[in-house]
Coordinates of C-alpha atoms in Angstrom, one line a residue:
X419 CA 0.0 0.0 0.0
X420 CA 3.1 2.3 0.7
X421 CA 4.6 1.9 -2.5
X422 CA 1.1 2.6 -4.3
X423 CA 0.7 5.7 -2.2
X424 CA 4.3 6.7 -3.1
X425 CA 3.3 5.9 -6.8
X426 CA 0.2 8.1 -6.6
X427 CA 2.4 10.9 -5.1
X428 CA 4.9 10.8 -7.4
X429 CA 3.0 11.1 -10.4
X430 CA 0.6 13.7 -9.2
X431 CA 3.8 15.7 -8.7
X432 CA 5.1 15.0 -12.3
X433 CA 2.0 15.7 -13.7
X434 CA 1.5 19.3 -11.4
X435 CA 4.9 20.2 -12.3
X436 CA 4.4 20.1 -15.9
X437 CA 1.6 21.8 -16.1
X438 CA 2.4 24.7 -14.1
X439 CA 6.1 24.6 -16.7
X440 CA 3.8 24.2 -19.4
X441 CA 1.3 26.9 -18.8
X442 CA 4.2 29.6 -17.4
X443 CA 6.6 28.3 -20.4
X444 CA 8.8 30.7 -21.9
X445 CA 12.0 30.9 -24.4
X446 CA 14.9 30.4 -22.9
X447 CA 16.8 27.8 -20.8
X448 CA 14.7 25.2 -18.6
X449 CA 11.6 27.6 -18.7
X450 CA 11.6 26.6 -23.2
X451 CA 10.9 23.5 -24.2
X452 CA 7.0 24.1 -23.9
X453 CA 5.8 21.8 -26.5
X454 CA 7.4 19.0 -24.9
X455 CA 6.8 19.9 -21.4
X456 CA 3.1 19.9 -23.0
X457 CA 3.4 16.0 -23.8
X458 CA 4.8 15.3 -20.4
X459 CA 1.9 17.5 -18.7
X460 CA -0.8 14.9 -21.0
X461 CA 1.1 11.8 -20.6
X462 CA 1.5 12.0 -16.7
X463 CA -2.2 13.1 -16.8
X464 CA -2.7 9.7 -18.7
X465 CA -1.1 8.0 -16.5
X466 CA -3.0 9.1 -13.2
X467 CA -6.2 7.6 -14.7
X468 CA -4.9 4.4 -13.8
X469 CA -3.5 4.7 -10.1
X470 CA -5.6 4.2 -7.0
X471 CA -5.6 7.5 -5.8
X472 CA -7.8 8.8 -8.3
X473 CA -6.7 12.7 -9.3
X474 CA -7.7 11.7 -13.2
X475 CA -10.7 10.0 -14.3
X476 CA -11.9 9.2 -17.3
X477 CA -14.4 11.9 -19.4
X478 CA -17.5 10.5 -19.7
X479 CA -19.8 13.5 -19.3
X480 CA -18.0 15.8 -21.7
X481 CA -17.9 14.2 -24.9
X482 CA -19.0 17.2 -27.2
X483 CA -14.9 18.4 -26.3
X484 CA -13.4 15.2 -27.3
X485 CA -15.6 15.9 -30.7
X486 CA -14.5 19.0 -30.8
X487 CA -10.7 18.3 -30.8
X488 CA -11.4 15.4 -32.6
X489 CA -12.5 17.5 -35.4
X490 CA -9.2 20.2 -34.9
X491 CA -6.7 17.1 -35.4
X492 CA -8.3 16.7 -38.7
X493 CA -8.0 19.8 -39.8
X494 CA -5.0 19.5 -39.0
X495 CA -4.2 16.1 -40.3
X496 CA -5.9 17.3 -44.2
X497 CA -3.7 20.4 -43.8
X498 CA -0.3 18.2 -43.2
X499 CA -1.1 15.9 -46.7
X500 CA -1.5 19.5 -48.9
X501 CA 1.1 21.5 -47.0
X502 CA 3.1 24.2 -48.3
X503 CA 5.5 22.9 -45.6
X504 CA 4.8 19.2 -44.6
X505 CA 7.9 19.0 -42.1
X506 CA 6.0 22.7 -40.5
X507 CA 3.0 21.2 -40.2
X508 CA 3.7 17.7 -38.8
X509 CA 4.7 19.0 -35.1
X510 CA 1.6 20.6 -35.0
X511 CA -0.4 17.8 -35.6
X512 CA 1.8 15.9 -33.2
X513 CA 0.3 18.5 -30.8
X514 CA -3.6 17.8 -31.8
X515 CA -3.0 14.4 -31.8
X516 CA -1.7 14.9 -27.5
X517 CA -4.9 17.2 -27.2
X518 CA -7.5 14.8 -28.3
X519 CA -6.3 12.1 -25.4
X520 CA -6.0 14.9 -23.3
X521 CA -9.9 15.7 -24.0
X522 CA -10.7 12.1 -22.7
X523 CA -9.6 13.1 -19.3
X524 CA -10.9 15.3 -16.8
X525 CA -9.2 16.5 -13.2
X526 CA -10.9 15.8 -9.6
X527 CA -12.2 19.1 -8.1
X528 CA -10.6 19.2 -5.2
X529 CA -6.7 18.5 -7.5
X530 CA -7.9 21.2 -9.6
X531 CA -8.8 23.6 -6.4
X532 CA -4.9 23.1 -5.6
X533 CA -3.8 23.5 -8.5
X534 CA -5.5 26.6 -9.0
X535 CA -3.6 28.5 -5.7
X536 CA -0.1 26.5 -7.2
X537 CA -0.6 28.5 -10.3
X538 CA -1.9 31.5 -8.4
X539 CA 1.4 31.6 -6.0
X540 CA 3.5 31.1 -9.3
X541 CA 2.9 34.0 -11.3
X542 CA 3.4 36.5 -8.1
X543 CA 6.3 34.5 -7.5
X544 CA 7.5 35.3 -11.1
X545 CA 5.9 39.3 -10.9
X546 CA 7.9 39.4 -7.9
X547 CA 11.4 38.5 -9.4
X548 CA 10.6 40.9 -12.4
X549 CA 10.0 43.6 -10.2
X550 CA 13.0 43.6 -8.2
X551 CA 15.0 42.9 -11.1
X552 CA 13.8 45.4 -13.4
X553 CA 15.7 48.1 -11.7
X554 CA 19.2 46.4 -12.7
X555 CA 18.3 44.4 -15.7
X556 CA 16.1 46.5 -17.2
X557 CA 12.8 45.3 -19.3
X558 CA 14.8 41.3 -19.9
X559 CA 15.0 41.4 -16.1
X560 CA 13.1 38.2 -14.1
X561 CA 13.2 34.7 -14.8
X562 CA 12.3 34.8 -18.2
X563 CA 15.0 37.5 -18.7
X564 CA 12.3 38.9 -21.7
X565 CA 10.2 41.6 -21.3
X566 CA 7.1 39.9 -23.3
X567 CA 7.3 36.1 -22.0
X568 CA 7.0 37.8 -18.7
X569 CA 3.9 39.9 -19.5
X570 CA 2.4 36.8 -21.4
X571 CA 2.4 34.8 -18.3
X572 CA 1.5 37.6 -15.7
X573 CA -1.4 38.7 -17.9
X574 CA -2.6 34.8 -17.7
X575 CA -1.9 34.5 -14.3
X576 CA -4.0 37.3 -13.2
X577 CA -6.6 34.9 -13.9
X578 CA -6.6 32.4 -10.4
X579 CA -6.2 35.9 -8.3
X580 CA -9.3 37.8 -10.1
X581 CA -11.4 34.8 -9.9
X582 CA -10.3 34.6 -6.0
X583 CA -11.0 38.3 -5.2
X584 CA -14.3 38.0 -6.2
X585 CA -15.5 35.1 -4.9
X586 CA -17.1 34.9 -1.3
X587 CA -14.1 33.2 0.8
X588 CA -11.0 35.2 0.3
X589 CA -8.7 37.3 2.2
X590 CA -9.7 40.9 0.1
X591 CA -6.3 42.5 1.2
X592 CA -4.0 40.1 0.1
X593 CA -5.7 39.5 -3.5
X594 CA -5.9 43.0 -3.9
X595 CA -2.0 43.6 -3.1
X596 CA -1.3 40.4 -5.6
X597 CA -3.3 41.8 -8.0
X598 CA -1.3 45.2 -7.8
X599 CA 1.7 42.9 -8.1
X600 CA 0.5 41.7 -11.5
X601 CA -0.8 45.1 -12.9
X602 CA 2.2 46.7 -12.0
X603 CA 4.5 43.9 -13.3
X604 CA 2.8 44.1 -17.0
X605 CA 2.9 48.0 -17.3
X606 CA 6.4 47.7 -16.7
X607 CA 7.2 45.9 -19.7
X608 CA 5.3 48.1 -21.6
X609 CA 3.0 45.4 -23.3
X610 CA -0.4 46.9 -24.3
X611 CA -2.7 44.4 -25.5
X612 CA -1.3 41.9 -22.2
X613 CA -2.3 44.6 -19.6
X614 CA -5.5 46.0 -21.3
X615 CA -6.8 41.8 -20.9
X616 CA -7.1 41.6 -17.7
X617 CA -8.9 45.4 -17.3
X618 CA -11.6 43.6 -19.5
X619 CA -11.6 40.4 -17.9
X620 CA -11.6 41.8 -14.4
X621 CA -14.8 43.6 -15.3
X622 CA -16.7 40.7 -17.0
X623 CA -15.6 38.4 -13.9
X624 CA -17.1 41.4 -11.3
X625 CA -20.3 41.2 -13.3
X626 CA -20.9 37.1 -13.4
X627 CA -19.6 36.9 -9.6
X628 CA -22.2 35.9 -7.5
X629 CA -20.2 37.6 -4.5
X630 CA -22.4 40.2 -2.6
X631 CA -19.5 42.5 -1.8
X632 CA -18.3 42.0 -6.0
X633 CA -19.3 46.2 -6.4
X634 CA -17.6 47.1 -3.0
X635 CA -14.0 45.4 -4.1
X636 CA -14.6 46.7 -7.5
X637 CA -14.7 49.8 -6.1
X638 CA -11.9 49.8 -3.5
X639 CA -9.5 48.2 -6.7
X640 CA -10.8 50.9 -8.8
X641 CA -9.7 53.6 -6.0
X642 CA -6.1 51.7 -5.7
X643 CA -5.3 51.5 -8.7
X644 CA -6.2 55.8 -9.5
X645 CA -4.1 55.8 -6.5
X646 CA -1.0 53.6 -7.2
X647 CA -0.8 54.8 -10.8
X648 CA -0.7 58.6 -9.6
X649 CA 2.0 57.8 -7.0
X650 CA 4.5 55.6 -9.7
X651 CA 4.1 58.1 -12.1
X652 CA 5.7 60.7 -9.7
X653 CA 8.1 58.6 -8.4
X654 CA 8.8 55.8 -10.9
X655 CA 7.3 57.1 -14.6
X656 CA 9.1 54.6 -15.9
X657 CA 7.1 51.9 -14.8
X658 CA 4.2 52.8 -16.7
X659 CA 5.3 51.7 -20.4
X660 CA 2.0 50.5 -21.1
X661 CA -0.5 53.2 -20.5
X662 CA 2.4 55.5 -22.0
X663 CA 2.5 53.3 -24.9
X664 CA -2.0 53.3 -24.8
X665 CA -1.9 56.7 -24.4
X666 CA 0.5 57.6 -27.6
X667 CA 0.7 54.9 -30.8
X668 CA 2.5 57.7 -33.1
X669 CA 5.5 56.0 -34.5
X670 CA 4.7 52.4 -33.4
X671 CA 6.8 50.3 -36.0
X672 CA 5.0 47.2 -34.2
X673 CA 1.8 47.8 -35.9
X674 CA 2.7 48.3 -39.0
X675 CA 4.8 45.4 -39.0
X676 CA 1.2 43.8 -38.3
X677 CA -0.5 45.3 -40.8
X678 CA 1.9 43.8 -43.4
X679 CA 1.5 40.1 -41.5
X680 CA -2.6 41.0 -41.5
X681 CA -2.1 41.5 -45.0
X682 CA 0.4 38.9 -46.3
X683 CA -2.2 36.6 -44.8
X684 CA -5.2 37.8 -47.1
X685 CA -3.3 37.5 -49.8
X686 CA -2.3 33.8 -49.0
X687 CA -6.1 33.1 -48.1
X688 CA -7.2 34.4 -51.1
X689 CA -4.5 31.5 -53.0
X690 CA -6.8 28.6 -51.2
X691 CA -10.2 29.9 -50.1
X692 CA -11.1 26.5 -48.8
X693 CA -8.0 25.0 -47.2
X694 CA -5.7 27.1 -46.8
X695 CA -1.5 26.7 -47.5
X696 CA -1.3 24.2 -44.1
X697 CA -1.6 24.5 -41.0
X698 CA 1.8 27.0 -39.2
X699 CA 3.0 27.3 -42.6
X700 CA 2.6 31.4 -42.8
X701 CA 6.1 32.0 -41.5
X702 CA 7.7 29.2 -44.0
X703 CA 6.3 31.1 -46.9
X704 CA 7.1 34.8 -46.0
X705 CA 10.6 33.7 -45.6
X706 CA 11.6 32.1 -48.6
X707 CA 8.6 34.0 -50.7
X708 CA 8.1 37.1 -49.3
X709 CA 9.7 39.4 -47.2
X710 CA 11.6 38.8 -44.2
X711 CA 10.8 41.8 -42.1
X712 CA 13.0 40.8 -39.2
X713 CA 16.3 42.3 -42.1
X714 CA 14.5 45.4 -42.2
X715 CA 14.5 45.6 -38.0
X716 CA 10.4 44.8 -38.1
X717 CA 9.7 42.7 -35.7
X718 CA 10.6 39.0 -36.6
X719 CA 8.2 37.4 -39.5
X720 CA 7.4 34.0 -37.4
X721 CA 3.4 34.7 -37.0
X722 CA 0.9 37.0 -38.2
X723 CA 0.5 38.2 -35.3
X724 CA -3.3 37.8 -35.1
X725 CA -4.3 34.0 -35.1
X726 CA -7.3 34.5 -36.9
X727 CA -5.9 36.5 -40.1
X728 CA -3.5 33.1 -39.6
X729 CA -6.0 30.5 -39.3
X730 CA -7.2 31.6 -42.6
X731 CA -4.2 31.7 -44.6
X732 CA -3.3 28.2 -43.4
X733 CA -6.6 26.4 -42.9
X734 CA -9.0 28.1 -45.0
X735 CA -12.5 29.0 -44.4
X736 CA -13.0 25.4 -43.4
X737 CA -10.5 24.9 -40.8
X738 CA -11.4 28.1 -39.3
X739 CA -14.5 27.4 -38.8
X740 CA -13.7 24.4 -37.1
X741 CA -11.1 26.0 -34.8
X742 CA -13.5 29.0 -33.9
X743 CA -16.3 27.1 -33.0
X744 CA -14.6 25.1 -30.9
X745 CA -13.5 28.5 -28.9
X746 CA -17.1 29.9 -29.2
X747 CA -19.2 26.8 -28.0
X748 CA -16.7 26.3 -25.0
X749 CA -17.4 30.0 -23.8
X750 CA -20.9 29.3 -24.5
X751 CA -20.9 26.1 -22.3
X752 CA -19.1 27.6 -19.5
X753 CA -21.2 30.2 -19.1
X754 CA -24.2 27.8 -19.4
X755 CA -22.7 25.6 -16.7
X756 CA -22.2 28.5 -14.8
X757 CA -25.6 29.6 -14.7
X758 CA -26.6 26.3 -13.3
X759 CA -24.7 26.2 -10.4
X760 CA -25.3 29.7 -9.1
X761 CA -28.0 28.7 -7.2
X762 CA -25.8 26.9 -5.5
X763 CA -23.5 28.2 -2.6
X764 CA -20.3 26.4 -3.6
X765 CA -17.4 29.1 -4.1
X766 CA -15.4 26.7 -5.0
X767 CA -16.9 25.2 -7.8
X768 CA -17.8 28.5 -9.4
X769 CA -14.3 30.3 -9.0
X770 CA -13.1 27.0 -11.1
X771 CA -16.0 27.5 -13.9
X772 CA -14.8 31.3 -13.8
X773 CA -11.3 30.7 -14.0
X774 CA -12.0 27.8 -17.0
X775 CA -13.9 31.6 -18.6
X776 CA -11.3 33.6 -17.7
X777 CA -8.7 31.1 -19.5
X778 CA -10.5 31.1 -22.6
X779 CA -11.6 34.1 -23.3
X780 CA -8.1 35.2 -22.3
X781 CA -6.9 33.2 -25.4
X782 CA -9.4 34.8 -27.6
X783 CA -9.1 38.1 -27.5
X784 CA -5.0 37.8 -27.1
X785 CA -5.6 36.2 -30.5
X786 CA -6.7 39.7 -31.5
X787 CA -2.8 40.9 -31.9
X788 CA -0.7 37.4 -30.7
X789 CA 0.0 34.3 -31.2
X790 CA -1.2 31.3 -28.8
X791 CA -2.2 28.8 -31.5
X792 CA 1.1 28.3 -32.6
X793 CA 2.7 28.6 -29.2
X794 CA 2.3 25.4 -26.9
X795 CA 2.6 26.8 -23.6
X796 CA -0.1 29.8 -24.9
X797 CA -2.5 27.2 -26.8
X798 CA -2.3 25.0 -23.7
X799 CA -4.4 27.8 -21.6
X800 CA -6.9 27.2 -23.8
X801 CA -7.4 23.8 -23.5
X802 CA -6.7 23.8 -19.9
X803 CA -10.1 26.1 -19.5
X804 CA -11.5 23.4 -21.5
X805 CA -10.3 21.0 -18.8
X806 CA -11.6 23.0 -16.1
X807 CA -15.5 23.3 -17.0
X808 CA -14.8 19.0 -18.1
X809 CA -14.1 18.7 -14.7
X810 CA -17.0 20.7 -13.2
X811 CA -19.4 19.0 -15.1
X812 CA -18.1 15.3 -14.0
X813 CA -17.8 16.3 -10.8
X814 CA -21.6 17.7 -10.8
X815 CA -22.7 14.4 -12.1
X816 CA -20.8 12.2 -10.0
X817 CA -22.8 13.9 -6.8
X818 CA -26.0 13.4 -8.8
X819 CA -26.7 17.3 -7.9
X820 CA -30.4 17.3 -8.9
X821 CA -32.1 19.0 -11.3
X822 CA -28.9 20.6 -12.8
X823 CA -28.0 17.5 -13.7
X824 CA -31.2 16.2 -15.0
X825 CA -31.8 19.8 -17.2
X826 CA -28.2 19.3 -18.9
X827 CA -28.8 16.2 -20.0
X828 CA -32.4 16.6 -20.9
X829 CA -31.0 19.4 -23.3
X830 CA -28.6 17.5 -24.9
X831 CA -30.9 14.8 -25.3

């Protein structure tokens, strides 16, 4: 029984550890290597459905998302046989294929409740060592020792203290001050789109919150932050590179370099209407047939910079249909399943349905002006909201929690 329990352990810890690497993944050193770490996060997830201690079970109550990625691997798999790129496009699919078994899964509650404050006590962790360091190392300062793997990563990880401040059972100071710690880590690096995110999302997640004291924190983080920014703009200016950047767009090379992606994309989509030049193919063809931008100091011609615009040069009208209804119907579900359990005075179980929301709409709109299709540790918040609401929904039939239960299923029946 020891040596079970030791088992259990051990691969819980494998499998914690590379999701956190995959989901805070960066470029450099140990913190790169996301699309990898992804496989080891699925397979050790695999793996727990088997052991005693049972973390991992088996999705039975969720199989619309094993459709649904079911369907992205064969976009994917179509795109790989016509590819502009086959040798591109096949790690890609490699990817999907890791997905789909990960769609069979689903976590416990309870696992996912840890791993929720794990990922929480993270990204301060990692706004913390960007801070300090900044002031020596400049905007490459932290862990990541780059200004916009930093920003990605804080902007996600705003989404486990958010989800906590406005829920019923939390300590209100101390979300509030790691909060600030976020917010004040992403205007440092100056990245726009990452820090105007969370603004939105910490509004929509103050509206859904069924917390009767979600318009009084509002508030008093509304007053903080008028506050804060007013005192480091007097005595550290240089800390607010995003609003300065918001605030004045006049000779911004960075969007213009996107424009030219945004376009260089239409005019590939408009080569294959249907499906596309294959799938992560874009930057193979405006390197050896367009222009490489990254010569000309533009920012490096890897991604369009807009996943969308992307999607559509790559996979067609077809295959983006696919992807983006995938995206839409799990927001739509989440919120759904949200609206069902309301009623109900579990905190828990709704801050993990809001931080599943949170995760995915996170991806979406960053999809706007970035990249998280093609990158794994990006693409993997994505799926891991997916995950979440999974797990919700097993666990809510497992307890047999009345006529919740009995209203999905007569829907989908």
């Amino acid at each position: 029984m020891k040596s079970r329990l030791t088992l259990n352990n051990l691969i819980a810890g494998l499998q914690t550890f590379f999701i956190c690497m995959t989901l805070y993944a960066g470029e450099k050193g140990i913190m790169g290597y996301a699309g990898e770490k992804l496989i080891l996060a699925i397979v050790f997830s695999l793996i727990g459905v088997f052991l005693n201690k049972k973390r991992v079970e088996i999705n039975r109550r969720f199989k619309a998302l094993i459709v649904m990625t079911c369907l992205m691997a064969v976009v994917i798999t179509y795109s790989y046989f016509h590819s502009y790129c086959p040798e591109v496009t096949f790690p890609y699919w490699l990817r999907f294929i890791f997905v789909v078994l990960f769609s069979c899964i689903c976590f416990d509650v309870d696992y996912v409740l840890k791993l929720c404050e794990y990922l929480q006590k993270i990204g301060v962790f990692i706004a913390v060592i960007y801070i300090v360091t900044w002031p020596v190392m400049g905007r490459d300062a932290g862990i990541y020792m780059d200004y916009q793997y930093t920003a990605q990563v804080v902007s996600f990880s705003t989404a486990f203290t958010v989800t906590k401040l406005f829920s019923k059972d939390c300590n209100v100071f101390r979300e509030l001050v790691n909060l600030m710690i976020l917010i004040l880590t992403i205007l440092i690096t100056g990245k726009r789109m990452l820090f105007v995110i969370p603004l939105i999302l910490v509004i929509i997640i103050a509206i859904m919150s069924k917390d009767n004291q979600k318009y009084k924190k509002f508030f008093i983080l509304l007053v903080i932050a008028i506050i804060g920014i007013g005192t480091i703009s007097l005595i550290m200016p240089s800390a607010l590179n995003a609003i300065d950047r918001l605030l004045d767009s006049s000779g911004d090379t960075s969007l213009n370099s996107r424009v030219y992606f945004w376009e260089y994309a239409m005019m590939l989509w408009s080569r294959n209407k249907i499906f596309g030049i294959g799938f992560a193919c874009f930057p193979r063809h405006i390197a050896t047939a367009g222009v490489d931008l990254a010569k000309y100091h533009y920012i490096n011609a890897w991604a369009a910079h807009n996943i969308y615009y992307q999607m559509l040069a790559e996979i067609g009208i077809v295959g983006t249909v696919v992807f983006c209804s995938v995206f839409v119907l799990g927001i739509v579900y989440t919120i759904y399943i949200y609206k069902k359990i309301k009623s109900f005075n579990n905190t828990q179980y709704s801050r993990v349905v809001l931080v599943s929301l949170y995760c995915q709409l996170w991806f979406i709109i960053y999809g706007f002006t970035g990249n998280p299709l093609y990158l794994a540790g990006q693409f993997f918040i994505e799926i891991f909201g997916l995950i979440l609401i999974s797990s919700i929904r097993n666990k809510l039939v497992k307890t047999n929690v009345g006529y919740i239960i009995r209203d999905i299923n007569k829907n989908e029946n």
